[in-house]
Amino acid sequence: MAAHWVITLGGAATVFVVLALFFFIFLEVYPLLQGAKVTKENTYTLQDKAISIGVDDHQEVAFAVYNNGNIEFISLSNGEVFKKYQIAGLNGSSVTHQDATNFPHKTNAQGNYITSVSQDRDRLALGTNDGRILTVSINFSESFDNEKRIILPEISEAETVIVNTEGIGLNSITSRGDESATVTAVHTEDGKLVLISSEVERTLFGEGERKEIKKDITDLVVQYSLNQITPPSQEGGGKLETGTMLVSHNPIHVTEQENKIEITSLALDLFMENLYVGTSSGELFHINVRDRSNPYLVEKVRVSDKAITALGFLLGDVSLVTGDAGGGVNVWMQVRDEMSSSGWALKKVHTLTSHNAKVIAVASSMRDKGFVTIATDGTIHLNHATSEQTLLNFETKSILTTLVFSPKANGILVTDSNNRLFQWIISNPHPETTLKTLFGPVWYEGYEKPEFIWQSTGGTDDFEPKLSLVPLIFGTIKGTVYALIIAVPIGILAALYTSQFLHNSLKIIKPVIEIMAALPSVILGFLAGLWLAPLLERIFPAIIIMPFFITLSIVIALVIWKILPVFGKGWYRYGTEALVLIPFLIGAVYVSLQLGGVFESVFLGGDYREWFSNILGLRYDQRNAVIVGIAMGFAVIPLIFTISEDAMSNVPNSLRSASLALGATPWQTAVRIVLPTASPGIFSAVMIGFGRAVGETMIVLMATGNTPIMDWNLFNGFRALSANIAVEIPEAPFGGTLYRVLFLAALLLFITTFVVNTLAEMVRQRMRLRYSKL
């Protein structure tokens, strides 16, 4: 009775632990299935229509810029204006352009009107109606008083830049700058596209001289607009360098010989080398401005049938977001193209959910490849380029004017034509993960086509995480297959010989092999990676010819066994004759090692690695699938051998005796009676070996190059799910996307092992019923 309850409780406890483990892993994975959500919403009242807005990192202070040069700082905790600032350099002129918004013209007391401002994080470039550019920087300082955070704004103004002395207003502006250079492109009311740059050139002695260039580049747009329009993603070139978002809007007319172009958006990248000009016809002009004195048109592509009303770079400025008058939102990227004369072409790589009205602004995340778009119908979309999903979709039922995405990508602020400021605090912890990004091909930045890629970290802040589990699943399958190819035949045949033919005095080999199963896998991985891998690399030509000489030695041994009568004198005990093969096998290995160099020189051109690469197209890596197959096979063989040998030894003697009595040879009896009868046990052995190989960590970790590639090549490495967990989990931030994706990998291993073992048990039971009738 006591034993009954102990066994029952033990079984129940085992089931409980397995289920608890499953639910724990699932709870860690579950947040990946949850989308973005709004956690808080606030509405504030402004004094006028804002032309630009911004917010600090903690979403405690926002600022609004007005067309008369006033800047108000608003506490988002109570909506009160706690500081005002008047732009000193305005001198009565009003701002006339913001690089992300479309405004109707509005005159103030001085008769000036407003269109928009160019905003680059904490730097504002303001275009005025008298042809000047004002630059204002707004930063926030933090201090603490009795553990209460105090955020104070800091405003500074740069030197005013005069675009023209005729007082012609600026309709569009996009500007970028750093400590040594500033580049600005403006579109004036008289239809000119002007590039203005200011750069400090330093001598060998550290002295700097500022060089200013002002160049009319209108002809780059006008001249090429007369040519045939380039089909999307087919022609053109010019590599898109990295940078961040700058956008310009509002139709500007450029007329030449009755050909009118309406420039509707501008964007300049972070490195101040690539200027994009969008037009009302849906054409996108890419102008290289690296040489400020000699910019040139790189390519022209029609990206839409509607006017391009919004442009914005994603984090890193490799991908360019386009929004059009029809509400379309797409992501374009420079991709290598052999058909292009320059080797590069602008191609559409992602398509997002469209708005139902004209897109008027794009704001990119400073944390990931996410971005926000707003349209004239008051709709707001939170998108993520890599996953091609719209995470949030809501509307204000008012005409929106300006947009900002908080620096931590956890808040969206917009203003409308009714002088209201809306704030949404959002929770969006895992925007990169969908079924497609985890298990499907994704077109990542810098790649020529959609691919399965695992690369969780990079060397820059603008890195795009690549979290496809397919290469890891492939690596797990590859390692398991190669290990079983070695382990299954050796384990089963060794078990067959040991149980049916080996003399009882030599069956001590069984516990010796079982002891092999107790070897720590870290030891096997260490030996495989640091000893076996270099050894095989040195003698690999000998390994190629070794199967031939081993087979030849066995044939020679058999011939000698049959010819020489001394072996028929009964000097040996039955079941020990296999020992005769040992010297022949040793001789075969020795001959192979001696002739390996000759074989390499004669048949492999003197260098087998180069021959593999040039003739077979295979690259040989020192730590490859062959090494893993041998090492992991060595770990799996004891399991398959032990269970298979027990199954064969437990076949009733009556079946063997009956077979032998009917005239069958011992080999026929072993193959036709013992193997079928013991097949349920053998199948269980193989499945247990499969589970061991699937879950193996240290051997795969230490004996491969841990490269997550998808290739069945024997001579390159791979990365398995289990090894990836061991490598990545120490560096994964707790609760982050990588952390939870690693738990998803663990869940896949758990489910795979559970399903395979369940199916294996079902098959084993059916085979047992079938062969129990023998």
Short mmCIF file of N, CA, C and O in Angstrom, two decimals, residues 469-487 618-621 623-633 636 689-690 693-696 699-700 703-722 749 752:
data_model
loop_
_atom_site.label_atom_id
_atom_site.label_comp_id
_atom_site.label_asym_id
_atom_site.label_seq_id
_atom_site.Cartn_x
_atom_site.Cartn_y
_atom_site.Cartn_z
N LEU A 469 13.52 33.01 -35.78
CA LEU A 469 13.87 31.75 -35.14
C LEU A 469 14.12 30.63 -36.15
O LEU A 469 14.59 29.56 -35.77
N VAL A 470 13.83 30.89 -37.41
CA VAL A 470 13.97 29.84 -38.42
C VAL A 470 15.41 29.36 -38.54
O VAL A 470 15.65 28.14 -38.60
N PRO A 471 16.44 30.23 -38.60
CA PRO A 471 17.82 29.71 -38.65
C PRO A 471 18.18 28.87 -37.44
O PRO A 471 18.97 27.92 -37.57
N LEU A 472 17.63 29.20 -36.29
CA LEU A 472 17.92 28.43 -35.08
C LEU A 472 17.23 27.08 -35.11
O LEU A 472 17.80 26.06 -34.70
N ILE A 473 15.99 27.06 -35.59
CA ILE A 473 15.28 25.79 -35.75
C ILE A 473 16.01 24.92 -36.77
O ILE A 473 16.19 23.71 -36.56
N PHE A 474 16.43 25.55 -37.86
CA PHE A 474 17.18 24.82 -38.89
C PHE A 474 18.46 24.24 -38.30
O PHE A 474 18.82 23.08 -38.55
N GLY A 475 19.19 25.06 -37.52
CA GLY A 475 20.42 24.58 -36.91
C GLY A 475 20.18 23.43 -35.95
O GLY A 475 20.97 22.47 -35.89
N THR A 476 19.08 23.50 -35.19
CA THR A 476 18.74 22.40 -34.28
C THR A 476 18.50 21.12 -35.06
O THR A 476 18.99 20.04 -34.69
N ILE A 477 17.73 21.22 -36.14
CA ILE A 477 17.44 20.04 -36.96
C ILE A 477 18.71 19.52 -37.60
O ILE A 477 18.95 18.30 -37.65
N LYS A 478 19.55 20.42 -38.10
CA LYS A 478 20.78 20.00 -38.76
C LYS A 478 21.70 19.25 -37.81
O LYS A 478 22.21 18.17 -38.12
N GLY A 479 21.92 19.81 -36.63
CA GLY A 479 22.76 19.13 -35.65
C GLY A 479 22.20 17.79 -35.23
O GLY A 479 22.93 16.80 -35.06
N THR A 480 20.87 17.74 -35.05
CA THR A 480 20.23 16.49 -34.65
C THR A 480 20.35 15.43 -35.73
O THR A 480 20.66 14.26 -35.45
N VAL A 481 20.12 15.82 -36.97
CA VAL A 481 20.19 14.86 -38.08
C VAL A 481 21.60 14.28 -38.20
O VAL A 481 21.77 13.05 -38.30
N TYR A 482 22.61 15.13 -38.18
CA TYR A 482 23.98 14.64 -38.34
C TYR A 482 24.40 13.77 -37.15
O TYR A 482 25.13 12.79 -37.32
N ALA A 483 23.94 14.13 -35.97
CA ALA A 483 24.27 13.31 -34.80
C ALA A 483 23.61 11.94 -34.89
O ALA A 483 24.23 10.91 -34.60
N LEU A 484 22.34 11.91 -35.32
CA LEU A 484 21.63 10.64 -35.42
C LEU A 484 22.15 9.78 -36.57
O LEU A 484 22.11 8.55 -36.51
N ILE A 485 22.63 10.43 -37.64
CA ILE A 485 23.22 9.66 -38.74
C ILE A 485 24.40 8.83 -38.25
O ILE A 485 24.63 7.70 -38.70
N ILE A 486 25.14 9.39 -37.32
CA ILE A 486 26.28 8.67 -36.76
C ILE A 486 25.85 7.74 -35.63
O ILE A 486 26.28 6.58 -35.56
N ALA A 487 24.98 8.22 -34.76
CA ALA A 487 24.67 7.48 -33.54
C ALA A 487 23.73 6.30 -33.78
O ALA A 487 23.91 5.23 -33.17
N LEU A 618 31.92 24.88 -51.60
CA LEU A 618 31.72 24.65 -50.17
C LEU A 618 32.87 25.26 -49.39
O LEU A 618 34.04 25.11 -49.77
N ARG A 619 32.52 25.96 -48.34
CA ARG A 619 33.54 26.55 -47.48
C ARG A 619 33.77 25.64 -46.28
O ARG A 619 32.81 25.19 -45.65
N TYR A 620 35.04 25.39 -45.98
CA TYR A 620 35.36 24.53 -44.85
C TYR A 620 35.68 25.39 -43.64
O TYR A 620 36.64 26.17 -43.64
N ASP A 621 34.86 25.24 -42.59
CA ASP A 621 35.13 25.88 -41.31
C ASP A 621 35.65 24.83 -40.34
O ASP A 621 35.20 23.67 -40.36
N ARG A 623 35.25 24.42 -37.12
CA ARG A 623 34.18 23.91 -36.27
C ARG A 623 32.91 23.82 -37.11
O ARG A 623 32.29 24.84 -37.40
N ASN A 624 32.56 22.62 -37.48
CA ASN A 624 31.49 22.44 -38.44
C ASN A 624 30.55 21.32 -38.01
O ASN A 624 30.66 20.78 -36.91
N ALA A 625 29.60 21.00 -38.90
CA ALA A 625 28.58 20.01 -38.57
C ALA A 625 29.16 18.62 -38.39
O ALA A 625 28.62 17.80 -37.64
N VAL A 626 30.26 18.31 -39.08
CA VAL A 626 30.89 17.00 -38.92
C VAL A 626 31.40 16.83 -37.49
O VAL A 626 31.21 15.77 -36.87
N ILE A 627 32.03 17.87 -36.97
CA ILE A 627 32.54 17.81 -35.59
C ILE A 627 31.39 17.61 -34.61
O ILE A 627 31.47 16.78 -33.69
N VAL A 628 30.31 18.37 -34.82
CA VAL A 628 29.16 18.24 -33.92
C VAL A 628 28.55 16.85 -34.05
O VAL A 628 28.15 16.24 -33.05
N GLY A 629 28.45 16.34 -35.29
CA GLY A 629 27.88 15.01 -35.49
C GLY A 629 28.67 13.94 -34.74
O GLY A 629 28.08 13.06 -34.10
N ILE A 630 29.99 14.04 -34.80
CA ILE A 630 30.83 13.06 -34.10
C ILE A 630 30.70 13.20 -32.59
O ILE A 630 30.48 12.22 -31.87
N ALA A 631 30.84 14.44 -32.10
CA ALA A 631 30.81 14.66 -30.65
C ALA A 631 29.43 14.36 -30.07
O ALA A 631 29.32 13.69 -29.04
N MET A 632 28.38 14.88 -30.71
CA MET A 632 27.04 14.65 -30.18
C MET A 632 26.62 13.20 -30.40
O MET A 632 25.88 12.62 -29.60
N GLY A 633 27.09 12.60 -31.50
CA GLY A 633 26.83 11.18 -31.71
C GLY A 633 27.47 10.35 -30.60
O GLY A 633 26.88 9.36 -30.13
N VAL A 636 25.13 10.48 -27.75
CA VAL A 636 23.84 9.83 -27.94
C VAL A 636 23.98 8.31 -28.05
O VAL A 636 23.07 7.57 -27.66
N GLY A 689 17.22 9.21 -27.98
CA GLY A 689 18.43 9.81 -28.54
C GLY A 689 18.12 11.10 -29.29
O GLY A 689 18.89 12.06 -29.21
N PHE A 690 16.98 11.12 -29.99
CA PHE A 690 16.56 12.33 -30.68
C PHE A 690 16.33 13.47 -29.69
O PHE A 690 16.78 14.60 -29.90
N ALA A 693 19.61 14.79 -28.47
CA ALA A 693 20.30 15.60 -29.47
C ALA A 693 19.64 16.96 -29.63
O ALA A 693 20.32 17.98 -29.78
N VAL A 694 18.30 17.01 -29.63
CA VAL A 694 17.59 18.27 -29.79
C VAL A 694 17.91 19.22 -28.66
O VAL A 694 18.10 20.43 -28.86
N GLY A 695 17.97 18.72 -27.45
CA GLY A 695 18.20 19.58 -26.30
C GLY A 695 19.65 19.80 -25.94
O GLY A 695 19.93 20.53 -24.98
N GLU A 696 20.58 19.21 -26.67
CA GLU A 696 21.99 19.37 -26.36
C GLU A 696 22.42 20.83 -26.48
O GLU A 696 22.08 21.52 -27.44
N ILE A 699 27.77 20.89 -26.23
CA ILE A 699 28.53 20.37 -27.38
C ILE A 699 28.32 21.27 -28.58
O ILE A 699 29.26 21.66 -29.28
N VAL A 700 27.05 21.64 -28.84
CA VAL A 700 26.74 22.51 -29.97
C VAL A 700 27.36 23.89 -29.76
O VAL A 700 27.86 24.52 -30.70
N ALA A 703 31.42 23.32 -30.09
CA ALA A 703 32.00 22.62 -31.25
C ALA A 703 31.58 23.22 -32.58
O ALA A 703 31.99 22.72 -33.62
N THR A 704 30.74 24.25 -32.58
CA THR A 704 30.37 24.92 -33.84
C THR A 704 30.78 26.37 -33.78
O THR A 704 31.14 26.90 -32.73
N GLY A 705 30.69 27.04 -34.91
CA GLY A 705 31.01 28.45 -34.93
C GLY A 705 29.88 29.32 -34.43
O GLY A 705 30.00 30.54 -34.37
N ASN A 706 28.73 28.69 -34.07
CA ASN A 706 27.55 29.41 -33.59
C ASN A 706 27.10 30.48 -34.59
O ASN A 706 26.69 31.59 -34.20
N THR A 707 27.18 30.16 -35.86
CA THR A 707 26.73 31.07 -36.91
C THR A 707 25.31 30.68 -37.32
O THR A 707 25.11 29.57 -37.82
N PRO A 708 24.32 31.54 -37.12
CA PRO A 708 22.93 31.18 -37.44
C PRO A 708 22.65 31.27 -38.94
O PRO A 708 22.00 32.19 -39.43
N ILE A 709 23.18 30.31 -39.69
CA ILE A 709 22.98 30.28 -41.13
C ILE A 709 22.18 29.04 -41.50
O ILE A 709 22.15 28.05 -40.76
N MET A 710 21.55 29.11 -42.67
CA MET A 710 20.72 28.01 -43.13
C MET A 710 21.39 27.36 -44.34
O MET A 710 21.27 27.83 -45.47
N ASP A 711 22.14 26.30 -44.09
CA ASP A 711 22.88 25.62 -45.14
C ASP A 711 23.17 24.20 -44.67
O ASP A 711 23.67 24.00 -43.56
N TRP A 712 22.85 23.22 -45.53
CA TRP A 712 23.09 21.82 -45.17
C TRP A 712 24.54 21.41 -45.35
O TRP A 712 24.89 20.25 -45.14
N ASN A 713 25.39 22.33 -45.75
CA ASN A 713 26.81 22.04 -45.95
C ASN A 713 27.40 21.38 -44.70
O ASN A 713 27.28 21.90 -43.59
N LEU A 714 28.07 20.25 -44.92
CA LEU A 714 28.69 19.54 -43.80
C LEU A 714 29.78 20.34 -43.12
O LEU A 714 30.07 20.14 -41.94
N PHE A 715 30.39 21.25 -43.88
CA PHE A 715 31.63 21.84 -43.42
C PHE A 715 31.48 23.26 -42.90
O PHE A 715 32.47 23.99 -42.76
N ASN A 716 30.28 23.71 -42.64
CA ASN A 716 30.12 24.99 -41.95
C ASN A 716 29.33 24.79 -40.67
O ASN A 716 28.77 23.72 -40.43
N GLY A 717 29.29 25.83 -39.87
CA GLY A 717 28.65 25.71 -38.57
C GLY A 717 27.17 26.04 -38.62
O GLY A 717 26.57 26.23 -39.68
N PHE A 718 26.59 26.14 -37.46
CA PHE A 718 25.18 26.49 -37.31
C PHE A 718 24.97 26.92 -35.87
O PHE A 718 25.90 26.88 -35.06
N ARG A 719 23.77 27.35 -35.58
CA ARG A 719 23.42 27.68 -34.19
C ARG A 719 22.09 27.05 -33.86
O ARG A 719 21.11 27.25 -34.58
N ALA A 720 22.05 26.30 -32.79
CA ALA A 720 20.83 25.60 -32.36
C ALA A 720 20.06 26.45 -31.36
O ALA A 720 20.60 27.40 -30.76
N LEU A 721 18.80 26.10 -31.17
CA LEU A 721 17.96 26.84 -30.22
C LEU A 721 18.55 26.81 -28.82
O LEU A 721 18.62 27.84 -28.13
N SER A 722 18.95 25.65 -28.37
CA SER A 722 19.47 25.52 -27.01
C SER A 722 20.76 26.30 -26.82
O SER A 722 20.96 27.00 -25.82
N LEU A 749 11.33 24.25 -27.88
CA LEU A 749 12.03 23.02 -27.54
C LEU A 749 11.18 22.13 -26.65
O LEU A 749 11.12 20.90 -26.83
N THR A 752 8.34 20.69 -28.76
CA THR A 752 8.87 19.71 -29.71
C THR A 752 9.18 18.39 -29.02
O THR A 752 8.79 17.30 -29.50
#
